[in-house]
Short mmCIF file of C-alpha atoms and ligand atoms in Angstrom, two decimals:
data_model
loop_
_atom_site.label_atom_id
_atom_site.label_comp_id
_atom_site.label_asym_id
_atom_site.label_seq_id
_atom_site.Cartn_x
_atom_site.Cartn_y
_atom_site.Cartn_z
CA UNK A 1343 0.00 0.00 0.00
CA UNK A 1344 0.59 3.90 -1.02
CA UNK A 1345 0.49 6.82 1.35
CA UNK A 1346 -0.32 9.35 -1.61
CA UNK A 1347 -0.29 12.67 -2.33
CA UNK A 1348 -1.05 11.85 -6.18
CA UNK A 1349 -4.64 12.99 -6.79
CA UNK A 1350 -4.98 11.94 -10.21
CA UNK A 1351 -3.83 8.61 -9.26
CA UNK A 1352 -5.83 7.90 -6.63
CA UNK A 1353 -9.03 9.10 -8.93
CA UNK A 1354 -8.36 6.54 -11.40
CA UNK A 1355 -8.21 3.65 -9.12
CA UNK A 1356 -11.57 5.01 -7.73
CA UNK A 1357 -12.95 5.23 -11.31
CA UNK A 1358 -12.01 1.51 -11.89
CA UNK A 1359 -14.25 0.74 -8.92
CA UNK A 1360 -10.97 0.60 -6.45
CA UNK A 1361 -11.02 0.99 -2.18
CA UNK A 1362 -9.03 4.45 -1.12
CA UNK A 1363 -8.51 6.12 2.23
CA UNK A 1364 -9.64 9.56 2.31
CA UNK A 1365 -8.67 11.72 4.30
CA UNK A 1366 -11.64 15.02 5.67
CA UNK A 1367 -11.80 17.50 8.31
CA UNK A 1368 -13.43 15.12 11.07
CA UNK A 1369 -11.67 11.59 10.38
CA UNK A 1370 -10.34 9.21 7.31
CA UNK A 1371 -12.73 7.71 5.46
CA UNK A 1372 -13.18 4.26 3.76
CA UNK A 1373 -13.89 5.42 0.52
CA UNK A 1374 -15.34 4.02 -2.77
CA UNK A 1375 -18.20 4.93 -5.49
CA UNK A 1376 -21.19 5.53 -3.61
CA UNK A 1377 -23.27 4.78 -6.64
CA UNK A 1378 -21.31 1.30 -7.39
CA UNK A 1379 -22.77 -1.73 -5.53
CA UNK A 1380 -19.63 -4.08 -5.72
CA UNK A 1381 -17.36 -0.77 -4.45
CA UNK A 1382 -19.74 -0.98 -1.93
CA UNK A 1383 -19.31 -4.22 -0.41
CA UNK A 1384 -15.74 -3.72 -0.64
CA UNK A 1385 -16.25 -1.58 2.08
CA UNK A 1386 -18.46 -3.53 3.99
CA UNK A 1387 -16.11 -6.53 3.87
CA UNK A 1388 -12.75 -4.62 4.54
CA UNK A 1389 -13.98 -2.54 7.59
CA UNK A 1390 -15.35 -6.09 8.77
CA UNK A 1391 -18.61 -3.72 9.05
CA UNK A 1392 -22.30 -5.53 9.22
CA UNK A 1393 -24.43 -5.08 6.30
CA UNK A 1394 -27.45 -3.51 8.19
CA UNK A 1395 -24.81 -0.18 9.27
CA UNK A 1396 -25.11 2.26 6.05
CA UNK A 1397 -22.79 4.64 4.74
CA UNK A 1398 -22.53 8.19 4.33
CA UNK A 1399 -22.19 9.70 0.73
CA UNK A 1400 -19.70 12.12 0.39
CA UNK A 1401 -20.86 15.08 -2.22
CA UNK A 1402 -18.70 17.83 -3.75
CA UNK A 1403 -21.37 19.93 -4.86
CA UNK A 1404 -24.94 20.87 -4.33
CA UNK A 1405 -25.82 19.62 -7.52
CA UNK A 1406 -24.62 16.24 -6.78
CA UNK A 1407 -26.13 16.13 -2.84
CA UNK A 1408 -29.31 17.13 -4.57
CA UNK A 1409 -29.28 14.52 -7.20
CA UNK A 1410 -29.27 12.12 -4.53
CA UNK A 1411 -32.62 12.96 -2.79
CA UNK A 1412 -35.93 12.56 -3.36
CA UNK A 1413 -36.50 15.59 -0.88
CA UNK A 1414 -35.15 18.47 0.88
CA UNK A 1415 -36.56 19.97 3.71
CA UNK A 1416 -36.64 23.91 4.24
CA UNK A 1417 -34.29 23.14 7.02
CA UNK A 1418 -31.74 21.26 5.55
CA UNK A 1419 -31.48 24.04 2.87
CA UNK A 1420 -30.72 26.57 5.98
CA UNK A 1421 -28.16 24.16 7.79
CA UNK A 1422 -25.86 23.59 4.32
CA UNK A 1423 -26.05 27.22 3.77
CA UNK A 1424 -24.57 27.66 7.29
CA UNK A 1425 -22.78 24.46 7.59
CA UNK A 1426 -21.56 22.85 4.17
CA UNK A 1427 -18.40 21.86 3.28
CA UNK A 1428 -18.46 20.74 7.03
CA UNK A 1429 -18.81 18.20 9.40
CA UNK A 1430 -22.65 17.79 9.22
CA UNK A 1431 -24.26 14.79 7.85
CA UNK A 1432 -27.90 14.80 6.56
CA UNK A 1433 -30.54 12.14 6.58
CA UNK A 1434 -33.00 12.63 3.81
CA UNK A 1435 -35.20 10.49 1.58
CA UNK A 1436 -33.39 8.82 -1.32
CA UNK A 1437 -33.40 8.85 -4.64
CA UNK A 1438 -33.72 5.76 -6.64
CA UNK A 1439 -30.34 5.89 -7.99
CA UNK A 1440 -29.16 5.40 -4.59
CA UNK A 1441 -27.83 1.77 -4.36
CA UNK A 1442 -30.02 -0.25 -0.98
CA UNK A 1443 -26.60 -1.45 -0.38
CA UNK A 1444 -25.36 2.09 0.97
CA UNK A 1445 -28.69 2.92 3.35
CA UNK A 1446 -28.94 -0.48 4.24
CA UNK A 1447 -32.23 -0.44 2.43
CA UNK A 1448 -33.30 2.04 4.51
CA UNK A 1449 -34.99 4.64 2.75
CA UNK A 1450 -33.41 7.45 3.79
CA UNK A 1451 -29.59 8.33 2.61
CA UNK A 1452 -27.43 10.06 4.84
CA UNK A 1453 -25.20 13.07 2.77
CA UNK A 1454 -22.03 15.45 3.32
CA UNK A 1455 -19.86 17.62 1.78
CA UNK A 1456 -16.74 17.36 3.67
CA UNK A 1457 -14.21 20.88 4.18
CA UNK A 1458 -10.91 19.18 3.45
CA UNK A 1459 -9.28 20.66 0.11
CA UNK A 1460 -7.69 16.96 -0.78
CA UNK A 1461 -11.51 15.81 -0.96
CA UNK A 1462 -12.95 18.26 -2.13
CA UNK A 1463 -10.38 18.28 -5.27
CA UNK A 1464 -10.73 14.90 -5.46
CA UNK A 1465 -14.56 14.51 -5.67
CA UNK A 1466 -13.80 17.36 -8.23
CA UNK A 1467 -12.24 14.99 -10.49
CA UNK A 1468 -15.06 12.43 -9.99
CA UNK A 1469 -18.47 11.55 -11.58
CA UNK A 1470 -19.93 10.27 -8.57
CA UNK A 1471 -19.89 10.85 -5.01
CA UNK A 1472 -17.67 8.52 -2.27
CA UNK A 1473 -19.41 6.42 0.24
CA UNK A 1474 -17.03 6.21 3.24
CA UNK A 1475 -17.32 4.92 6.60
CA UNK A 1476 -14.54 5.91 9.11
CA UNK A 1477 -11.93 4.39 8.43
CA UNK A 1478 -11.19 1.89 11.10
CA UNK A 1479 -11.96 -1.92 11.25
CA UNK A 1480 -15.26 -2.53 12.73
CA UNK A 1481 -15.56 -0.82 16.39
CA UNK A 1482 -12.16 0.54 16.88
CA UNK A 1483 -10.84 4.13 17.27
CA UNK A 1484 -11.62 6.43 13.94
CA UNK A 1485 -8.12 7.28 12.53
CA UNK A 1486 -7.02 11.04 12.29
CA UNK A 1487 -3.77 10.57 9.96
CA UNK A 1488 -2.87 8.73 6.78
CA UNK A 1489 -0.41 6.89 8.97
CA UNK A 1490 -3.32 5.39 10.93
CA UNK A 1491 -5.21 4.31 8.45
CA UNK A 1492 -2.24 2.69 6.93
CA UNK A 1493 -1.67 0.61 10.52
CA UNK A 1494 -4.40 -0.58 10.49
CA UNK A 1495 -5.44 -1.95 6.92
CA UNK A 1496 -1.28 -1.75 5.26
CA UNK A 1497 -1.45 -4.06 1.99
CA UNK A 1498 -5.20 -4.26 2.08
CA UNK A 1499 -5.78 -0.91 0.60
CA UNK A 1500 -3.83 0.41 -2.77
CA UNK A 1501 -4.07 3.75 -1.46
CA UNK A 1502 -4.19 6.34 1.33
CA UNK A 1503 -4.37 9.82 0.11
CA UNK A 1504 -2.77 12.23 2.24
CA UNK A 1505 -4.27 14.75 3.97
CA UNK A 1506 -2.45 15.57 7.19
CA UNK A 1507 -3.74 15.18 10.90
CA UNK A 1508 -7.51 15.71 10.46
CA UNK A 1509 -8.28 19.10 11.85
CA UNK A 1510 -11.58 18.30 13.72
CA UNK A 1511 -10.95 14.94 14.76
CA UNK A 1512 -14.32 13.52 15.57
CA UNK A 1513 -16.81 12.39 13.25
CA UNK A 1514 -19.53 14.75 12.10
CA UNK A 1515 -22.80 15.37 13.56
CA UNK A 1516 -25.99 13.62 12.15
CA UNK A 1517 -29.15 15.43 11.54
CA UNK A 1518 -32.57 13.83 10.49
CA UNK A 1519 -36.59 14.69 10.12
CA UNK A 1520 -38.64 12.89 11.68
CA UNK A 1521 -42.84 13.89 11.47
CA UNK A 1522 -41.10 17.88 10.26
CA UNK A 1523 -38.80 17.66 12.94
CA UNK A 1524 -35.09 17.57 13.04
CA UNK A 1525 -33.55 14.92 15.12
CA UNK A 1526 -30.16 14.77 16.58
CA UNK A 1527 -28.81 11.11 15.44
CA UNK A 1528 -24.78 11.53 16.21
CA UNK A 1529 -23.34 13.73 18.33
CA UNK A 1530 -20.52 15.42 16.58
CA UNK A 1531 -17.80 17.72 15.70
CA UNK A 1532 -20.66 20.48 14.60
CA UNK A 1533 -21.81 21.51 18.28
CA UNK A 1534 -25.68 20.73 19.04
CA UNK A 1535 -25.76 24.89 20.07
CA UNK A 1536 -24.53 25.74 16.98
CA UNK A 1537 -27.18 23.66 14.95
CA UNK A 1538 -30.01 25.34 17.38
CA UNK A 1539 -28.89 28.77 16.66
CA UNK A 1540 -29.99 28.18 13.05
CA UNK A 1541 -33.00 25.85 12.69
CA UNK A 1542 -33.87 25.84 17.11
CA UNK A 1543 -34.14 23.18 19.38
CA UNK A 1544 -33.06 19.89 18.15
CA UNK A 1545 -34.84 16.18 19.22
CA UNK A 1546 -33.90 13.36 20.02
CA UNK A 1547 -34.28 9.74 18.04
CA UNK A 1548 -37.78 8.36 19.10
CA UNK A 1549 -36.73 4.54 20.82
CA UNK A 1550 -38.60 2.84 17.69
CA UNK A 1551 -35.57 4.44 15.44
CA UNK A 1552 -32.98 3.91 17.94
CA UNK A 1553 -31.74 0.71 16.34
CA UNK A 1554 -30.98 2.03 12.84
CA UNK A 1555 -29.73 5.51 14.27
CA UNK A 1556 -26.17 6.35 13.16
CA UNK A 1557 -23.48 5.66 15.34
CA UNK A 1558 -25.07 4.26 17.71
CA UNK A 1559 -23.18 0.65 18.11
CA UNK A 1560 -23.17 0.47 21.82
CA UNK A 1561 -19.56 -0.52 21.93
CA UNK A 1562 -17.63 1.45 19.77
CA UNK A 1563 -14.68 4.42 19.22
CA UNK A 1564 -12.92 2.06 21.89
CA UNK A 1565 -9.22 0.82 22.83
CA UNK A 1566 -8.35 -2.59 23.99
CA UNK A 1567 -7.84 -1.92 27.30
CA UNK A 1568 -10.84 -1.44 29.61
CA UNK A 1569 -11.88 2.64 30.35
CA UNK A 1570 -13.87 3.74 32.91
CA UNK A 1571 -15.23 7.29 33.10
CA UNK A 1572 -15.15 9.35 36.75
CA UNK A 1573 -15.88 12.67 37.63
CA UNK A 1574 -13.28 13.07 40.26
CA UNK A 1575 -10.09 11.25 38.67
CA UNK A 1576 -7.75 11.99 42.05
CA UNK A 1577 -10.17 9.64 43.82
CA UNK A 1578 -10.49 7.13 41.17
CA UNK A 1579 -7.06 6.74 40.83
CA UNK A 1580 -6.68 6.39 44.64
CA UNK A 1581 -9.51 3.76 44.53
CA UNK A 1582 -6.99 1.99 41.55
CA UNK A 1583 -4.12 2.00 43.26
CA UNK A 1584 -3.12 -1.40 42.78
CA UNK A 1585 -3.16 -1.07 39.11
CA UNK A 1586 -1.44 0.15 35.99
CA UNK A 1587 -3.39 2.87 34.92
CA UNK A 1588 -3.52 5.33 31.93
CA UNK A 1589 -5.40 8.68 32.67
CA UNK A 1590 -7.08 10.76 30.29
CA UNK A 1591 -7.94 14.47 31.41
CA UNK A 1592 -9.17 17.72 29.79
CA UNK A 1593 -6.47 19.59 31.22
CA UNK A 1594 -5.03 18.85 34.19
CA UNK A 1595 -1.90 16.51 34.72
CA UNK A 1596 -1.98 13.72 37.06
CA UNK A 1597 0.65 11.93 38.55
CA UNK A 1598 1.30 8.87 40.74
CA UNK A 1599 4.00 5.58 40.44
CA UNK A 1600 1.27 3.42 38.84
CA UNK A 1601 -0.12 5.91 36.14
CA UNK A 1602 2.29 4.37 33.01
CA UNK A 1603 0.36 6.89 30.52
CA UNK A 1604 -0.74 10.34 31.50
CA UNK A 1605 -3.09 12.39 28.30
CA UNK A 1606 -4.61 15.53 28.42
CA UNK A 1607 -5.79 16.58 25.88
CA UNK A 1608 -5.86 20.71 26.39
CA UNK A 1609 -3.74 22.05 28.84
CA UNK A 1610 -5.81 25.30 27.62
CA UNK A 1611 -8.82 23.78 28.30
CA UNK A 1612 -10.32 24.65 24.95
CA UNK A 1613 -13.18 21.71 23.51
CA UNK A 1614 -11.72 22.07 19.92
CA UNK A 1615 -8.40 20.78 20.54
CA UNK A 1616 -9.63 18.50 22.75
CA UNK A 1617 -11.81 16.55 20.51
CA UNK A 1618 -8.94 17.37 17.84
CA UNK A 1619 -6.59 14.81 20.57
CA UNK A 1620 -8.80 12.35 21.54
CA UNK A 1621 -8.68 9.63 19.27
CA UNK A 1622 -5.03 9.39 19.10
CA UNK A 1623 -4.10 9.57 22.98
CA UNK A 1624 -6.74 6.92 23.18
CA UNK A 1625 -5.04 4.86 20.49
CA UNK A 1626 -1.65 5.48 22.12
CA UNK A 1627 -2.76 3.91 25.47
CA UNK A 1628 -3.00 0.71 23.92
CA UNK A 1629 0.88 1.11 23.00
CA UNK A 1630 1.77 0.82 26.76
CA UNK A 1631 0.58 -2.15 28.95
CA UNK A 1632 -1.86 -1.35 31.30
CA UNK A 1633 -5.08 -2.37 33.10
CA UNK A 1634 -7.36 0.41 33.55
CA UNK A 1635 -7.51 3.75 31.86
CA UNK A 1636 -9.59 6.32 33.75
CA UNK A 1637 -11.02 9.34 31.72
CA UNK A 1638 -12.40 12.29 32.36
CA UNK A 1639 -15.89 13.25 32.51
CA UNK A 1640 -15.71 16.56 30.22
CA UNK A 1641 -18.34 19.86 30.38
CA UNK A 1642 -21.25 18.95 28.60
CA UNK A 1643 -21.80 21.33 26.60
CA UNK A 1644 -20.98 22.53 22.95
CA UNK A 1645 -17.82 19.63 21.59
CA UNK A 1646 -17.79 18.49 25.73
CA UNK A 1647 -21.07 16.36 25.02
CA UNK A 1648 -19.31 14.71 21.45
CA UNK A 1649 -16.19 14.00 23.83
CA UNK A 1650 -18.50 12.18 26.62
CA UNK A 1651 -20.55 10.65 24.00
CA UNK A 1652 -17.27 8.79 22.55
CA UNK A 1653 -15.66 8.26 26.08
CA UNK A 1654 -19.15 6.54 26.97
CA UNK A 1655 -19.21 4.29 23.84
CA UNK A 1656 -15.05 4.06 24.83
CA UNK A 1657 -16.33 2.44 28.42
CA UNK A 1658 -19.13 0.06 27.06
CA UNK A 1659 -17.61 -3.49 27.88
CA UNK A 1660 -18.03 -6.31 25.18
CA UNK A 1661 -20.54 -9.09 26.41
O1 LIG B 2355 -17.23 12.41 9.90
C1 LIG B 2355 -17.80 11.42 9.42
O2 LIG B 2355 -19.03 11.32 9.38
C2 LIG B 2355 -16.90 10.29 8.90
C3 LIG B 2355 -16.09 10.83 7.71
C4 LIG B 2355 -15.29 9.76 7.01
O3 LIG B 2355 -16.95 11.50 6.83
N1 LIG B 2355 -17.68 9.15 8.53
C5 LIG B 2355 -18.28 8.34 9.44
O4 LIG B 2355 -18.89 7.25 8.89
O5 LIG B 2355 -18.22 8.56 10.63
P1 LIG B 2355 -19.40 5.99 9.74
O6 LIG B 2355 -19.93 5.05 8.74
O7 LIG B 2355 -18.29 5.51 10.59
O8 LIG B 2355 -20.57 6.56 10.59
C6 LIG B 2355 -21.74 7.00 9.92
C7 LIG B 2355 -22.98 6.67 10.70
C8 LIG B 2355 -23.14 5.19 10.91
O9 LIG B 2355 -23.29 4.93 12.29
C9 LIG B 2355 -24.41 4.80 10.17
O10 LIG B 2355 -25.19 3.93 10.91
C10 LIG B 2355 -25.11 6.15 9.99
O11 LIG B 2355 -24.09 7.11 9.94
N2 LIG B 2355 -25.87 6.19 8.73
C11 LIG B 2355 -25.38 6.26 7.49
N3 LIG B 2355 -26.37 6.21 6.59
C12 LIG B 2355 -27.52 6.10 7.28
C13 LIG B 2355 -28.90 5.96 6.91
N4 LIG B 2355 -29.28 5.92 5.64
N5 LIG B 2355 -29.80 5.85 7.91
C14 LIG B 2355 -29.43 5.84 9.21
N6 LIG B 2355 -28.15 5.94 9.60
C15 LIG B 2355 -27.20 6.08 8.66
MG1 LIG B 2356 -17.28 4.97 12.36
#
């Protein structure tokens, strides 16, 4: 396998119904035609991902987001004005074009336009647009560089285009209708304020559509050693004392003989580069041995809630 910087390239092998990894603003992506249902289960099969867990379509234009919807709520046109290219994902009916293999057959297609300039150019040089799931195999951390995705899939995949670190670092936020009204599906790196200052007060997925809502794999984002979340980490880690233990704070610093791996993840305390961290200080406690990482309970509020949403997922323990 290719890390990449050769555009062209990498569009060709896409063209001829190829597997790349694409690099956006929130994480890598898995990435092959979204209109193509063989490229398709390419995916599925390489991220190890179950069939009934669609994709997202990456778009590089309006044109092409619109040509992949049977219909566009009032709202949605307000939020891409605001929001697009940027981390915000939307759920809307689909077109027939629209392969069942990407939504699952679902009916509804989920859409972005991603701010990176390598995908964007890229999906410039293409006729269609890119389905790509995060690229990680199936329930482990999202990848934020090239070199990432390249650990974790190497000969697998022809190509990694490169991008840089991602400059978000969490995936985007996923916004639905349900009965007229929009629905918060995935926390993400587009804050749940920001959303409500434009279109008002978001809801949440009724239970009925809790098992196809995005992200929403119980266990998921997580490393291999067990995490535990705590509000007060100077008492957890005195109730751990026999242990090695990795912490992972917002800002402060921690220390004690048995913590092997210390991450925080803003010593300025700012959300932003926080969530911009977290997925590779979660990856790099798996590089040390340890038994218990403890993390941080963050604000919740604006990127705080995306953080404890993917810390909470981080702590779910396999069956
Ligand atoms: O930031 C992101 O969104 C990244 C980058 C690569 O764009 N992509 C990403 O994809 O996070 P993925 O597949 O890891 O997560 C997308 C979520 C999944 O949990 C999936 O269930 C949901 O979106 N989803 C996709 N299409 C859907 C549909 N038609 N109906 C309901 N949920 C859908
Ligand atoms: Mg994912």
């Amino acid at each position: 396998m290719a890390i990449t910087k050769d555009i062209e390239a990498v569009a060709l092998h896409l063209r001829a119904g190829g597997i790349i990894g694409l690099p956006t603003e929130t994480v890598y992506g898995l990435a092959g035609n979204a209109l193509d249902q063989v490229a398709i289960a390419a995916i599925y099969h390489l991220k190890e991902r179950p069939a009934s867990n669609p994709l997202i379509a990456h778009v590089g234009s309006m044109e092409q987001a619109k040509s992949l919807c049977a219909e566009w709520p009032a709202e949605a046109e307000l939020l891409v004005k605001h929001f697009w290219p940027g981390p915000l994902t939307l759920l809307v009916k689909k077109k027939e074009v629209v392969p069942a293999a990407l939504t699952a057959g679902l009916d509804r297609v989920a859409i972005r336009m991603p701010n990176h300039p390598v995908a964007l150019a890229l999906l410039g040089l293409l006729p269609f647009p890119l389905a790509a799931p995060s690229a990680n195999p199936y329930m482990r951390i999202s990848p934020t560089s090239a070199l990432q995705v390249d650990a974790y899939f190497g000969e697998r995949l022809e190509y990694v285009l490169e991008g840089g670190i991602c400059e978000r670092g969490v995936e985007s936020t996923i916004i639905g209708w349900e009965d007229g009204k929009a629905v918060l599906y995935r926390p993400g790196a587009l804050p749940q304020e920001e959303i409500e200052r434009v279109i008002g007060p978001l809801a949440m997925p009724a239970s009925s559509t809790a098992v196809v809502a995005p992200g929403m794999a119980k266990r998921h984002y997580a490393p291999q050693t067990k995490l535990i979340l705590a509000n007060d980490i100077e008492q957890s880690i005195k109730e751990h004392d026999g242990l090695r233990l990795g912490i992972l704070s917002f800002s402060k610093t921690f220390s004690a003989d048995n913590i092997l791996r210390m991450q925080s993840l803003s010593k300025q305390g700012d959300l932003r580069e926080a969530a911009c961290n977290l997925y590779a200080a979660l990856q790099s406690f798996d590089e040390v041995s340890l038994d218990l990482i403890i993390a941080e309970v963050f604000p919740e509020e604006g990127l705080g809630r995306t953080i404890n949403d993917r810390l909470r997922r981080a702590s779910v323990e396999l069956e």
